[in-house]
Short mmCIF file of C-alpha atoms and ligand atoms in Angstrom, two decimals:
data_model
loop_
_atom_site.label_atom_id
_atom_site.label_comp_id
_atom_site.label_asym_id
_atom_site.label_seq_id
_atom_site.Cartn_x
_atom_site.Cartn_y
_atom_site.Cartn_z
CA MET A 19 18.39 4.66 12.70
CA ASN A 20 21.61 6.96 11.01
CA VAL A 21 22.29 8.03 7.86
CA ASN A 22 23.90 4.59 6.86
CA ALA A 23 20.74 2.82 7.75
CA ILE A 24 18.89 4.99 5.05
CA CYS A 25 20.85 4.55 2.50
CA THR A 26 21.21 0.33 3.53
CA ALA A 27 17.09 0.84 2.92
CA LEU A 28 17.28 2.65 -0.26
CA ALA A 29 19.22 -0.03 -1.15
CA GLN A 30 17.70 -3.23 -0.03
CA LEU A 31 14.27 -1.35 -1.36
CA ARG A 32 15.37 -1.14 -5.11
CA GLU A 33 17.17 -4.90 -4.97
CA GLN A 34 13.98 -5.69 -3.57
CA ALA A 35 11.29 -2.97 -5.34
CA PRO A 36 7.86 -4.34 -3.44
CA LEU A 37 4.92 -4.67 -4.85
CA VAL A 38 2.96 -1.73 -2.75
CA VAL A 39 -0.96 -1.49 -3.07
CA ASN A 40 -2.39 2.03 -3.29
CA ILE A 41 -6.32 2.77 -2.02
CA THR A 42 -5.83 6.54 -3.34
CA ASN A 43 -6.91 9.54 -4.11
CA TYR A 44 -8.17 10.32 -7.81
CA VAL A 45 -6.04 13.25 -7.45
CA VAL A 46 -2.76 11.52 -7.00
CA MET A 47 -3.28 8.44 -8.69
CA ASN A 48 -0.66 9.09 -11.03
CA ASN A 49 1.67 10.93 -9.28
CA SER A 50 2.29 8.14 -6.51
CA ALA A 51 2.72 5.79 -9.09
CA ASN A 52 5.65 7.65 -11.25
CA ALA A 53 7.28 8.61 -7.30
CA LEU A 54 7.02 4.94 -6.36
CA LEU A 55 8.60 3.55 -9.90
CA ALA A 56 11.00 6.84 -9.57
CA ILE A 57 11.37 5.37 -5.84
CA GLY A 58 13.07 1.24 -7.10
CA ALA A 59 9.44 0.24 -6.29
CA SER A 60 6.67 -1.69 -8.30
CA PRO A 61 3.06 0.32 -7.27
CA ILE A 62 -0.55 -1.08 -8.14
CA MET A 63 -3.94 0.94 -7.89
CA ALA A 64 -6.18 -1.60 -6.83
CA HIS A 65 -9.81 -1.10 -5.06
CA SER A 66 -11.66 -3.67 -6.01
CA ARG A 67 -12.58 -6.27 -2.57
CA GLU A 68 -12.98 -9.37 -5.43
CA GLU A 69 -9.24 -9.36 -5.22
CA MET A 70 -7.91 -7.90 -2.12
CA THR A 71 -7.71 -10.70 -0.76
CA GLU A 72 -4.89 -12.40 -3.11
CA MET A 73 -3.36 -9.46 -3.88
CA MET A 74 -2.35 -9.14 0.22
CA ALA A 75 -1.04 -12.46 0.20
CA PHE A 76 1.59 -11.15 -2.47
CA ALA A 77 2.44 -7.18 -2.03
CA GLY A 78 4.61 -5.83 0.48
CA ALA A 79 2.39 -3.21 2.36
CA LEU A 80 -0.52 -1.46 1.74
CA VAL A 81 -1.52 2.08 1.50
CA ILE A 82 -4.74 3.58 1.79
CA ASN A 83 -5.69 7.56 1.27
CA ILE A 84 -8.19 8.97 2.02
CA GLY A 85 -8.43 11.85 0.20
CA THR A 86 -11.05 11.46 -2.39
CA LEU A 87 -13.57 9.64 -0.05
CA ASP A 88 -17.31 7.72 -0.19
CA ARG A 89 -19.39 5.08 0.64
CA THR A 90 -17.97 2.98 -1.26
CA TRP A 91 -13.88 3.57 -1.05
CA ILE A 92 -14.71 3.19 2.75
CA GLU A 93 -16.31 -0.56 2.35
CA ARG A 94 -13.21 -1.40 0.42
CA MET A 95 -10.51 0.35 2.36
CA THR A 96 -11.66 -1.16 5.34
CA PHE A 97 -12.07 -4.53 3.67
CA ALA A 98 -8.62 -3.84 1.92
CA VAL A 99 -7.14 -3.66 5.89
CA GLU A 100 -8.64 -5.99 7.10
CA GLN A 101 -7.03 -8.02 4.30
CA ALA A 102 -3.53 -6.75 5.12
CA ASN A 103 -3.50 -8.16 9.07
CA ALA A 104 -4.45 -11.06 8.18
CA ALA A 105 -1.47 -11.05 5.81
CA GLY A 106 0.68 -9.87 7.88
CA LYS A 107 1.25 -6.53 5.82
CA PRO A 108 2.24 -3.11 7.42
CA VAL A 109 -0.43 -0.56 6.20
CA VAL A 110 0.22 3.44 5.66
CA LEU A 111 -2.66 5.71 6.14
CA ASP A 112 -2.53 9.19 4.99
CA PRO A 113 -5.73 10.72 6.70
CA VAL A 114 -5.76 13.49 4.14
CA GLY A 115 -8.29 16.57 4.92
CA CYS A 116 -9.09 15.33 7.82
CA GLY A 117 -10.20 17.96 9.74
CA ALA A 118 -12.16 19.69 7.15
CA THR A 119 -15.37 16.98 7.37
CA SER A 120 -16.23 14.32 10.11
CA LEU A 121 -16.60 11.85 7.89
CA ARG A 122 -12.45 12.13 6.95
CA ALA A 123 -12.10 12.14 10.59
CA HIS A 124 -14.16 9.25 11.50
CA THR A 125 -13.15 6.83 8.68
CA ALA A 126 -9.36 7.65 9.22
CA ARG A 127 -10.04 7.06 13.27
CA GLN A 128 -11.89 3.97 12.40
CA LEU A 129 -8.75 2.99 9.18
CA ALA A 130 -5.81 3.45 12.31
CA ALA A 131 -8.04 1.30 15.21
CA LEU A 132 -8.41 -1.46 12.63
CA ALA A 133 -4.94 -2.13 11.04
CA LYS A 134 -2.33 -3.84 13.29
CA HIS A 135 1.45 -2.86 11.80
CA LEU A 136 0.33 1.05 10.80
CA THR A 137 2.22 3.48 10.31
CA ILE A 138 0.29 7.44 9.55
CA ARG A 139 1.74 9.94 7.61
CA GLY A 140 -0.32 13.29 7.54
CA ASN A 141 0.18 17.01 7.26
CA ALA A 142 0.25 18.62 10.69
CA SER A 143 -3.40 19.95 10.39
CA GLU A 144 -4.14 16.24 9.21
CA ILE A 145 -2.22 15.21 12.29
CA ILE A 146 -4.09 17.14 14.88
CA ALA A 147 -7.17 16.87 13.78
CA LEU A 148 -7.00 13.13 13.92
CA ALA A 149 -6.09 13.32 17.21
CA GLY A 150 -9.23 15.33 18.23
CA GLN A 151 -7.59 18.16 18.58
CA ALA A 152 -9.00 22.14 16.68
CA SER A 153 -6.64 22.34 13.42
CA GLN A 154 -6.66 24.63 11.09
CA GLY A 155 -6.02 22.90 7.99
CA LYS A 156 -8.25 24.42 5.16
CA GLY A 157 -8.86 21.67 3.07
CA VAL A 158 -6.26 18.91 2.15
CA ASP A 159 -3.81 21.95 2.57
CA SER A 160 -2.17 22.26 6.33
CA GLN A 161 -2.40 26.05 7.89
CA ASP A 162 -0.68 24.54 11.37
CA PRO A 163 3.25 24.25 11.45
CA SER A 164 4.17 21.09 11.82
CA GLU A 165 6.12 21.35 15.23
CA THR A 166 2.36 22.39 16.32
CA ALA A 167 1.65 18.45 15.89
CA LEU A 168 3.91 16.97 18.01
CA GLU A 169 1.92 16.37 20.69
CA ALA A 170 -1.00 15.15 19.16
CA ALA A 171 1.36 12.53 17.11
CA LYS A 172 2.41 11.10 20.47
CA GLN A 173 -0.78 11.30 21.13
CA LEU A 174 -1.41 8.91 18.06
CA VAL A 175 1.93 6.53 18.84
CA GLU A 176 0.14 5.50 22.25
CA GLN A 177 -3.46 5.18 20.82
CA TYR A 178 -2.96 3.11 17.49
CA GLN A 179 0.68 1.75 18.49
CA ALA A 180 1.54 3.76 15.57
CA GLN A 181 4.75 5.54 14.14
CA VAL A 182 3.88 8.49 12.95
CA VAL A 183 5.47 11.40 10.47
CA ILE A 184 4.17 14.79 10.70
CA SER A 185 4.91 16.46 7.24
CA GLY A 186 5.98 20.58 7.00
CA ALA A 187 8.48 22.32 6.67
CA THR A 188 10.55 20.32 9.00
CA ASP A 189 9.40 17.04 9.07
CA TYR A 190 9.40 14.79 12.86
CA ILE A 191 9.40 11.16 12.97
CA VAL A 192 7.86 9.73 15.36
CA SER A 193 7.62 6.87 17.40
CA ASN A 194 8.15 4.46 20.18
CA ASP A 195 11.77 5.02 19.27
CA GLY A 196 11.46 8.12 19.86
CA THR A 197 11.59 12.06 17.64
CA PHE A 198 13.66 12.31 14.39
CA VAL A 199 13.78 15.83 12.57
CA LEU A 200 14.24 15.74 8.87
CA ASN A 201 14.65 19.76 7.48
CA ASN A 202 15.21 19.01 3.95
CA GLY A 203 12.52 19.97 1.31
CA HIS A 204 12.07 23.54 -0.33
CA PRO A 205 8.39 25.06 0.03
CA MET A 206 7.38 24.40 -4.07
CA MET A 207 6.79 21.37 -2.58
CA THR A 208 3.81 22.67 -1.19
CA GLN A 209 2.10 24.04 -4.46
CA VAL A 210 2.60 20.34 -6.49
CA THR A 211 -0.17 18.01 -5.32
CA GLY A 212 0.01 15.13 -3.97
CA THR A 213 3.44 15.50 -2.77
CA GLY A 214 2.46 14.17 0.32
CA CYS A 215 0.79 11.43 -1.38
CA SER A 216 3.70 10.35 -3.32
CA LEU A 217 6.14 10.93 0.27
CA SER A 218 2.87 8.01 1.96
CA ALA A 219 2.74 5.42 -0.86
CA ILE A 220 6.39 6.22 -0.61
CA THR A 221 6.16 5.13 2.34
CA GLY A 222 4.81 1.98 2.00
CA ALA A 223 7.32 0.42 0.01
CA PHE A 224 9.85 1.04 3.10
CA ALA A 225 7.41 -0.52 5.19
CA ALA A 226 7.67 -3.13 2.54
CA ILE A 227 11.27 -3.86 3.60
CA GLY A 228 10.84 -3.69 6.56
CA GLU A 229 12.81 -1.22 7.97
CA THR A 230 11.76 1.91 10.05
CA SER A 231 9.80 3.21 7.15
CA GLY A 232 8.93 6.74 7.79
CA LEU A 233 12.28 8.56 8.82
CA ALA A 234 13.46 7.18 5.26
CA ALA A 235 10.26 7.91 3.23
CA ALA A 236 11.15 11.84 4.82
CA ALA A 237 14.66 11.18 3.83
CA VAL A 238 14.72 10.55 0.60
CA MET A 239 11.55 12.24 -0.57
CA GLY A 240 12.99 15.37 1.74
CA VAL A 241 16.17 15.40 -0.57
CA ALA A 242 14.52 14.92 -3.71
CA GLY A 243 12.25 17.77 -3.54
CA GLU A 244 15.10 20.29 -2.68
CA ILE A 245 17.27 19.19 -5.80
CA ALA A 246 14.33 19.61 -7.91
CA ALA A 247 13.10 22.29 -6.27
CA GLU A 248 17.24 23.91 -7.65
CA GLN A 249 16.20 23.07 -10.58
CA ALA A 250 12.44 23.42 -11.47
CA LYS A 251 10.71 27.27 -12.74
CA GLY A 252 8.13 26.44 -10.76
CA PRO A 253 5.41 23.69 -9.71
CA GLY A 254 4.94 22.29 -13.31
CA SER A 255 8.79 21.32 -13.74
CA LEU A 256 9.18 20.73 -10.04
CA GLN A 257 6.53 17.58 -10.50
CA VAL A 258 8.89 16.02 -13.83
CA ALA A 259 12.10 16.97 -11.70
CA LEU A 260 10.77 15.54 -8.10
CA LEU A 261 10.09 12.27 -10.63
CA ASP A 262 14.09 12.40 -12.21
CA ALA A 263 15.63 13.30 -8.70
CA LEU A 264 14.37 10.07 -7.11
CA TYR A 265 15.15 8.11 -10.06
CA ASN A 266 19.28 10.07 -9.47
CA LEU A 267 19.08 9.88 -5.48
CA ASP A 268 22.64 8.05 -5.08
CA GLU A 269 24.02 6.99 -1.27
CA ASN A 270 26.83 10.36 -1.97
CA THR A 271 24.06 13.01 -2.50
CA LEU A 272 21.54 11.74 0.33
CA THR A 273 24.64 11.51 2.87
CA GLN A 274 25.62 14.96 2.25
CA ARG A 275 22.34 16.61 1.85
CA LEU A 276 20.56 14.76 4.72
CA LYS A 277 19.66 17.32 7.60
CA LEU A 278 18.27 14.56 10.40
CA SER A 279 18.46 14.87 13.94
CA GLN A 280 17.16 13.81 16.79
CA LEU A 281 14.50 15.28 19.50
CA ALA A 282 15.77 14.87 23.58
N1 LIG B 8 7.80 24.50 3.84
C1 LIG B 8 8.18 23.56 3.51
N2 LIG B 8 9.30 23.56 3.50
C2 LIG B 8 10.35 22.53 2.61
N3 LIG B 8 9.60 21.22 2.31
C3 LIG B 8 8.43 21.20 2.64
C4 LIG B 8 7.65 22.03 3.19
N4 LIG B 8 6.15 22.28 2.92
C5 LIG B 8 6.28 20.60 3.06
N5 LIG B 8 7.20 20.02 2.16
C6 LIG B 8 7.90 18.81 1.94
O1 LIG B 8 6.73 18.61 1.09
C7 LIG B 8 6.39 17.28 1.44
C8 LIG B 8 5.06 17.62 1.56
O2 LIG B 8 4.56 17.46 2.46
P1 LIG B 8 3.03 18.11 2.96
O3 LIG B 8 3.38 18.38 4.30
O4 LIG B 8 3.12 19.32 2.22
O5 LIG B 8 2.57 17.05 2.68
P2 LIG B 8 1.11 16.90 2.33
O6 LIG B 8 -0.75 18.78 2.16
O7 LIG B 8 -0.17 16.03 2.76
O8 LIG B 8 0.26 17.22 1.11
P3 LIG B 8 -0.77 16.90 -0.20
O9 LIG B 8 -1.48 16.32 0.33
O10 LIG B 8 -0.40 17.69 -1.61
O11 LIG B 8 -0.04 15.47 -0.85
C9 LIG B 8 7.26 16.57 2.73
O12 LIG B 8 8.60 15.90 1.82
C10 LIG B 8 7.55 17.56 2.76
O13 LIG B 8 8.93 17.24 3.87
C1 LIG B 9 -6.38 18.26 -4.52
C2 LIG B 9 -6.84 16.96 -3.03
N1 LIG B 9 -8.53 17.06 -2.98
C3 LIG B 9 -8.57 15.61 -2.74
S1 LIG B 9 -7.53 14.66 -2.30
C4 LIG B 9 -6.17 16.14 -3.34
C5 LIG B 9 -4.96 15.76 -3.16
C6 LIG B 9 -4.10 16.54 -2.85
O1 LIG B 9 -4.20 15.09 -1.22
MG1 LIG B 10 -1.86 15.59 2.49
#
């Protein structure tokens, strides 16, 4: 996949405006819904077991984010993944704070094992912890450079037959097709909660239109993030500017700014 394929995927996303069902955390529900709208997709935050079978029949994709987990949510998430599988819909898993507690690690592994058409998107500490290795995450924040999660990501690709996106200063998109490397974004993005969760939500939107979702999503998020950082005075205005940048992102800007390569 090259920059032209990413631009085509973005045009298709905006034309089709896929419905993305999110079971996400209380912190980022608003950020994630707005990020999906800004890029051109259609979000719905839905949790109820009673509507999930119907929902997955007409949804484009399911995004599961374990950020504010408890027993009730685990049961709903499990059922939602089963319904996505039954309807043949792709699933994106965001293993938020995976290294922080065994509840998160255990739940993320169970959901990953269950999902049939899976993309995992996490920061380096989360990907390392999900693979069962020792990570240095602090709660939901990564303390590990993204390249240190590459071996873990490759393990997860094999183990779950998944595509894995490691976000960070450099983003890595790891799958059976090889490893793509993206060097966009801005460090200030880590000072706004939920930029990673928004990336996972947008990954769901690209998965819904059937493209190499993790790469296209990381590309638009990275480029929009660096444009937003140029305009922002700090994290508060960055959050707003990021939505504007996602909304206004065009092919020329994406092509000119994208720093994409592939690992040998
Ligand atoms: N140091 C950095 N330089 C440039 N871009 C960055 C940097 N750190 C993160 N990003 C970008 O910020 C976005 C979110 O990635 P991050 O790894 O911070 O997610 P996260 O830790 O899961 O965030 P959250 O849990 O708050 O949603 C990605 O698009 C990533 O490329
Ligand atoms: C801060 C925080 N706590 C649980 S989820 C979340 C949002 C970022 O992942
Ligand atoms: Mg996160």
